[in-house]
CSV table of C-alpha atoms in Angstrom, one decimal:
chain,number,residue,atom,x,y,z
A,1,MET,CA,0.1,0.0,0.0
A,2,TRP,CA,1.0,3.7,-1.1
A,3,HIS,CA,1.2,5.8,2.5
A,4,VAL,CA,0.4,9.5,1.8
A,5,PRO,CA,1.1,11.9,4.0
A,6,VAL,CA,-1.2,14.0,5.6
A,7,GLY,CA,-0.7,18.0,6.8
A,8,PRO,CA,-1.8,19.0,9.7
A,9,ALA,CA,-4.2,21.5,7.6
A,10,MET,CA,-5.3,19.0,5.9
A,11,ALA,CA,-6.1,16.9,9.4
A,12,SER,CA,-8.5,19.5,10.4
A,13,GLY,CA,-10.3,20.3,8.1
A,14,GLU,CA,-8.6,23.6,7.3
A,15,VAL,CA,-7.2,24.6,3.3
A,16,THR,CA,-5.3,26.8,2.8
A,17,LEU,CA,-5.2,29.0,-0.2
A,18,LYS,CA,-2.5,29.6,-2.5
A,19,PRO,CA,-0.8,33.2,-2.2
A,20,THR,CA,-1.8,33.4,-6.2
A,21,LEU,CA,-5.2,32.7,-5.7
A,22,ALA,CA,-5.6,35.0,-2.4
A,23,ARG,CA,-4.3,37.7,-4.0
A,24,PHE,CA,-6.4,37.4,-7.4
A,25,LEU,CA,-9.8,37.0,-5.0
A,26,TYR,CA,-8.8,40.1,-3.0
A,27,ARG,CA,-7.9,42.2,-5.6
A,28,ALA,CA,-11.3,41.0,-7.0
A,29,LYS,CA,-13.4,41.9,-3.9
A,30,ILE,CA,-11.3,45.5,-3.7
A,31,GLY,CA,-12.3,45.9,-7.7
A,32,ALA,CA,-15.9,45.0,-7.3
A,33,GLY,CA,-15.9,48.0,-4.7
A,34,ALA,CA,-13.8,50.4,-6.7
A,35,ASP,CA,-16.9,49.4,-9.4
A,36,ARG,CA,-19.5,50.2,-7.4
A,37,THR,CA,-18.7,53.5,-5.9
A,38,GLN,CA,-17.3,54.6,-9.5
A,39,ARG,CA,-21.3,53.8,-10.3
A,40,GLU,CA,-22.4,55.5,-7.4
A,41,GLU,CA,-20.5,58.4,-8.7
A,42,ALA,CA,-21.2,58.5,-12.0
A,43,VAL,CA,-25.2,58.3,-11.0
A,44,GLY,CA,-24.2,61.7,-8.8
A,45,ILE,CA,-22.7,63.1,-11.1
A,46,SER,CA,-25.7,62.5,-13.4
A,47,ARG,CA,-28.4,63.6,-11.4
A,48,ALA,CA,-26.4,66.6,-10.5
A,49,THR,CA,-26.3,67.5,-14.1
A,50,LEU,CA,-29.8,66.8,-14.8
A,51,GLY,CA,-30.6,69.4,-11.3
A,52,LEU,CA,-28.8,72.3,-13.4
A,53,LEU,CA,-30.4,71.8,-17.0
A,54,MET,CA,-33.7,71.5,-15.1
A,55,VAL,CA,-32.5,75.4,-13.3
A,56,VAL,CA,-31.3,76.7,-16.9
A,57,LEU,CA,-34.4,75.2,-18.1
A,58,VAL,CA,-36.8,77.0,-16.3
A,59,THR,CA,-34.6,79.8,-16.1
A,60,ALA,CA,-34.9,80.3,-19.9
A,61,THR,CA,-38.7,79.7,-20.2
A,62,GLY,CA,-38.9,82.5,-16.9
A,63,ALA,CA,-36.9,85.0,-19.3
A,64,ARG,CA,-38.0,84.4,-22.5
A,65,ALA,CA,-42.1,85.3,-20.4
A,66,GLN,CA,-41.0,87.9,-19.3
A,67,GLU,CA,-39.6,89.1,-22.5
A,68,GLU,CA,-43.1,88.6,-24.0
A,69,GLY,CA,-44.8,90.1,-21.7
A,70,GLU,CA,-42.4,93.4,-21.9
A,71,VAL,CA,-43.0,92.9,-25.9
A,72,ARG,CA,-47.0,92.7,-25.7
A,73,ARG,CA,-47.4,95.6,-22.8
A,74,ALA,CA,-45.4,97.8,-25.2
A,75,TYR,CA,-47.3,96.8,-28.5
A,76,PHE,CA,-50.7,98.0,-26.5
A,77,ARG,CA,-49.8,101.1,-25.4
A,78,ALA,CA,-48.8,102.0,-28.9
A,79,VAL,CA,-52.4,100.6,-29.8
A,80,ALA,CA,-53.8,102.7,-26.6
A,81,ASP,CA,-51.5,105.8,-28.5
A,82,PHE,CA,-53.4,104.8,-31.7
A,83,PHE,CA,-56.9,104.9,-30.6
A,84,GLN,CA,-56.4,107.8,-28.5
A,85,MET,CA,-58.0,105.4,-25.4
A,86,PRO,CA,-56.5,104.9,-21.8
A,87,SER,CA,-54.1,101.6,-22.2
A,88,GLY,CA,-55.6,100.0,-19.3
A,89,GLU,CA,-58.9,99.3,-21.6
A,90,VAL,CA,-57.0,98.0,-24.7
A,91,SER,CA,-54.8,95.4,-22.0
A,92,ILE,CA,-58.6,94.2,-21.2
A,93,LEU,CA,-59.2,93.8,-24.5
A,94,GLY,CA,-56.3,91.4,-24.5
A,95,GLU,CA,-57.0,89.2,-21.9
A,96,TRP,CA,-60.5,87.6,-23.2
A,97,ARG,CA,-58.5,85.2,-25.6
A,98,LEU,CA,-57.6,87.1,-28.5
A,99,PRO,CA,-54.6,87.2,-30.4
A,100,ALA,CA,-52.5,90.3,-28.9
A,101,GLU,CA,-52.6,91.4,-32.9
A,102,GLU,CA,-56.4,91.1,-33.3
A,103,VAL,CA,-56.8,93.6,-30.4
A,104,PRO,CA,-56.2,96.8,-32.7
A,105,VAL,CA,-58.5,94.9,-35.9
A,106,VAL,CA,-61.4,95.3,-33.0
A,107,LEU,CA,-61.1,99.0,-32.2
A,108,PHE,CA,-60.6,99.8,-36.0
A,109,VAL,CA,-64.2,97.8,-36.8
A,110,ALA,CA,-65.7,99.1,-34.4
A,111,ARG,CA,-65.4,102.8,-34.2
A,112,ARG,CA,-66.1,102.7,-38.6
A,113,ALA,CA,-69.1,99.9,-37.9
A,114,GLY,CA,-70.3,102.4,-34.7
A,115,VAL,CA,-70.6,99.1,-32.6
A,116,SER,CA,-68.8,97.8,-29.3
A,117,PRO,CA,-65.5,96.1,-29.1
A,118,GLU,CA,-67.3,94.1,-26.7
A,119,ALA,CA,-69.4,92.6,-29.2
A,120,LEU,CA,-67.0,92.2,-32.0
A,121,VAL,CA,-65.0,90.3,-29.6
A,122,ALA,CA,-68.4,88.2,-28.9
A,123,LEU,CA,-68.5,87.2,-32.3
A,124,ARG,CA,-65.0,86.8,-33.3
A,125,ARG,CA,-65.0,84.1,-30.6
A,126,SER,CA,-68.0,82.6,-31.6
A,127,GLY,CA,-66.2,81.7,-34.6
A,128,ARG,CA,-66.6,84.4,-37.4
A,129,GLY,CA,-63.7,85.9,-39.0
A,130,TRP,CA,-63.1,88.9,-39.8
A,131,SER,CA,-63.9,89.3,-43.4
A,132,GLU,CA,-67.5,87.9,-42.2
A,133,LEU,CA,-67.8,90.8,-39.7
A,134,ALA,CA,-66.3,93.5,-42.3
A,135,GLY,CA,-69.2,92.3,-44.8
A,136,ARG,CA,-71.9,92.3,-42.0
A,137,TYR,CA,-71.0,96.2,-40.9
A,138,HIS,CA,-70.5,96.9,-44.8
A,139,LEU,CA,-67.0,98.0,-44.4
A,140,ASP,CA,-65.3,96.9,-47.7
A,141,ALA,CA,-61.4,96.8,-48.9
A,142,ALA,CA,-61.4,100.6,-49.5
A,143,GLN,CA,-61.3,101.5,-45.8
A,144,PHE,CA,-58.2,99.3,-45.1
A,145,TYR,CA,-55.9,100.4,-48.0
A,146,VAL,CA,-52.5,101.8,-47.1
A,147,PRO,CA,-51.0,103.5,-49.5
A,148,LEU,CA,-48.0,101.8,-50.9
A,149,SER,CA,-46.0,103.1,-53.6
A,150,ASP,CA,-46.3,100.6,-56.5
A,151,GLU,CA,-42.6,99.9,-56.7
A,152,ALA,CA,-42.2,98.7,-53.1
A,153,SER,CA,-42.7,94.8,-52.3
A,154,ALA,CA,-45.9,94.3,-49.7
A,155,GLY,CA,-44.7,91.2,-48.0
A,156,PRO,CA,-47.1,89.7,-46.7
A,157,LEU,CA,-49.8,91.3,-48.6
A,158,GLN,CA,-48.4,90.8,-51.6
A,159,THR,CA,-51.3,89.0,-52.9
A,160,ALA,CA,-53.9,91.8,-51.6
A,161,TYR,CA,-51.8,94.9,-53.2
A,162,ASP,CA,-51.9,93.1,-56.2
A,163,GLN,CA,-55.7,93.2,-56.2
A,164,TYR,CA,-55.7,96.8,-55.4
A,165,ARG,CA,-52.9,98.0,-57.9
A,166,SER,CA,-54.8,96.4,-60.7
A,167,LEU,CA,-58.4,98.3,-60.1
A,168,PRO,CA,-58.9,102.0,-59.9
A,169,ALA,CA,-59.7,103.7,-56.3
A,170,PRO,CA,-63.2,103.6,-56.8
A,171,ARG,CA,-63.3,99.6,-57.7
A,172,TRP,CA,-61.0,98.9,-54.6
A,173,SER,CA,-65.0,98.1,-53.3
A,174,GLU,CA,-64.0,95.0,-55.2
A,175,VAL,CA,-61.0,93.8,-53.9
A,176,SER,CA,-61.1,90.4,-51.6
A,177,LEU,CA,-59.9,90.5,-48.2
A,178,GLY,CA,-59.3,87.2,-46.2
A,179,ASP,CA,-58.7,87.2,-42.0
A,180,ARG,CA,-55.1,87.8,-42.8
A,181,HIS,CA,-54.8,90.4,-45.0
A,182,ILE,CA,-57.6,92.6,-42.6
A,183,VAL,CA,-55.5,91.7,-39.7
A,184,ASP,CA,-52.1,92.6,-41.3
A,185,LEU,CA,-53.6,95.6,-43.2
A,186,VAL,CA,-55.0,97.8,-39.6
A,187,ASN,CA,-51.6,96.5,-38.1
A,188,LEU,CA,-49.8,97.8,-41.0
A,189,ARG,CA,-51.3,101.4,-40.5
A,190,LEU,CA,-50.7,101.1,-36.9
A,191,VAL,CA,-47.5,100.4,-36.5
A,192,SER,CA,-46.3,102.9,-39.5
A,193,GLN,CA,-47.9,105.7,-38.2
A,194,THR,CA,-47.2,105.4,-34.6
A,195,LEU,CA,-43.8,104.8,-35.4
A,196,ARG,CA,-43.8,107.5,-38.5
A,197,ILE,CA,-42.0,104.4,-40.5
A,198,ALA,CA,-42.8,103.8,-44.6
A,199,PRO,CA,-45.0,101.2,-44.9
A,200,ALA,CA,-42.7,99.7,-46.9
A,201,ARG,CA,-40.3,99.2,-44.4
A,202,VAL,CA,-42.7,97.8,-41.4
A,203,LEU,CA,-43.6,95.4,-44.1
A,204,ALA,CA,-40.2,94.5,-44.9
A,205,GLN,CA,-39.6,93.5,-41.0
A,206,ALA,CA,-42.7,92.0,-40.9
A,207,VAL,CA,-41.4,88.5,-43.0
A,208,GLY,CA,-41.4,85.7,-41.1
A,209,ALA,CA,-41.9,87.7,-38.0
A,210,GLY,CA,-44.2,85.4,-36.4
A,211,SER,CA,-46.7,88.4,-35.3
A,212,TRP,CA,-47.3,91.7,-35.3
A,213,ASP,CA,-46.5,92.2,-31.5
A,214,ARG,CA,-43.5,91.5,-32.4
A,215,VAL,CA,-42.7,93.8,-35.5
A,216,TYR,CA,-43.1,96.5,-33.6
A,217,ARG,CA,-40.6,95.5,-30.7
A,218,ALA,CA,-38.1,95.1,-33.5
A,219,LEU,CA,-38.5,98.6,-35.2
A,220,ILE,CA,-38.6,100.3,-31.8
A,221,GLY,CA,-35.2,98.8,-31.4
A,222,ASP,CA,-33.8,99.6,-35.4
A,223,ARG,CA,-35.4,103.3,-34.2
A,224,ASP,CA,-33.7,103.6,-30.9
A,225,ALA,CA,-30.2,102.3,-32.5
A,226,THR,CA,-30.6,104.7,-35.3
A,227,SER,CA,-31.0,107.5,-33.1
A,228,SER,CA,-28.3,106.5,-30.6
A,229,HIS,CA,-25.9,107.1,-33.4
A,230,GLY,CA,-27.3,110.4,-34.3
A,231,VAL,CA,-29.4,109.2,-37.6
A,232,GLU,CA,-32.7,110.0,-38.3
A,233,SER,CA,-34.9,107.1,-39.3
């Protein structure tokens, strides 16, 4: 029989790991802990970054809302000056869920038709278009016309001015104006006369502006910048 020597450790049931294997397991344990720590740090950084982005977004949204409010108030002051009425009354009309650029249309049509602005707002909010309302109160295209030289581009009003230019003035009642034409013509008159700027320049600014309160604000900025350099607009 062969005799296999049994060491003290094996006899007692204890097994001693080789040094190489022990070091491997130790490093693996440490590595796992390090990976977990790195993941926790990464999650912490991601949360901090997300929080910072939320703060920036809220701040930007608030600044944009404030800017839009300032633009709207400046535009309503111009409307009040044009129609020679208290700015508070104009602001009330603007609170009736009506686009800001339609407020001067309400006042323009109301004065020429001899009806109250409140009645027009109610009709407009019921779904009636400005073209329909103008016809209802016998306001034809001649009453919305704003003088513009034949050589000048009419921008967003090109189709309307093509009709005006194709007919003699006594026949301008035959010109067909859509709702957008009426809004643009009333605002063109308002902005041009309030700022004393040629209609052609106003129409050039209106291209791609999005709304007439923004057109007004942009032209004020241009005028102020020009005035600061000592040049008349």
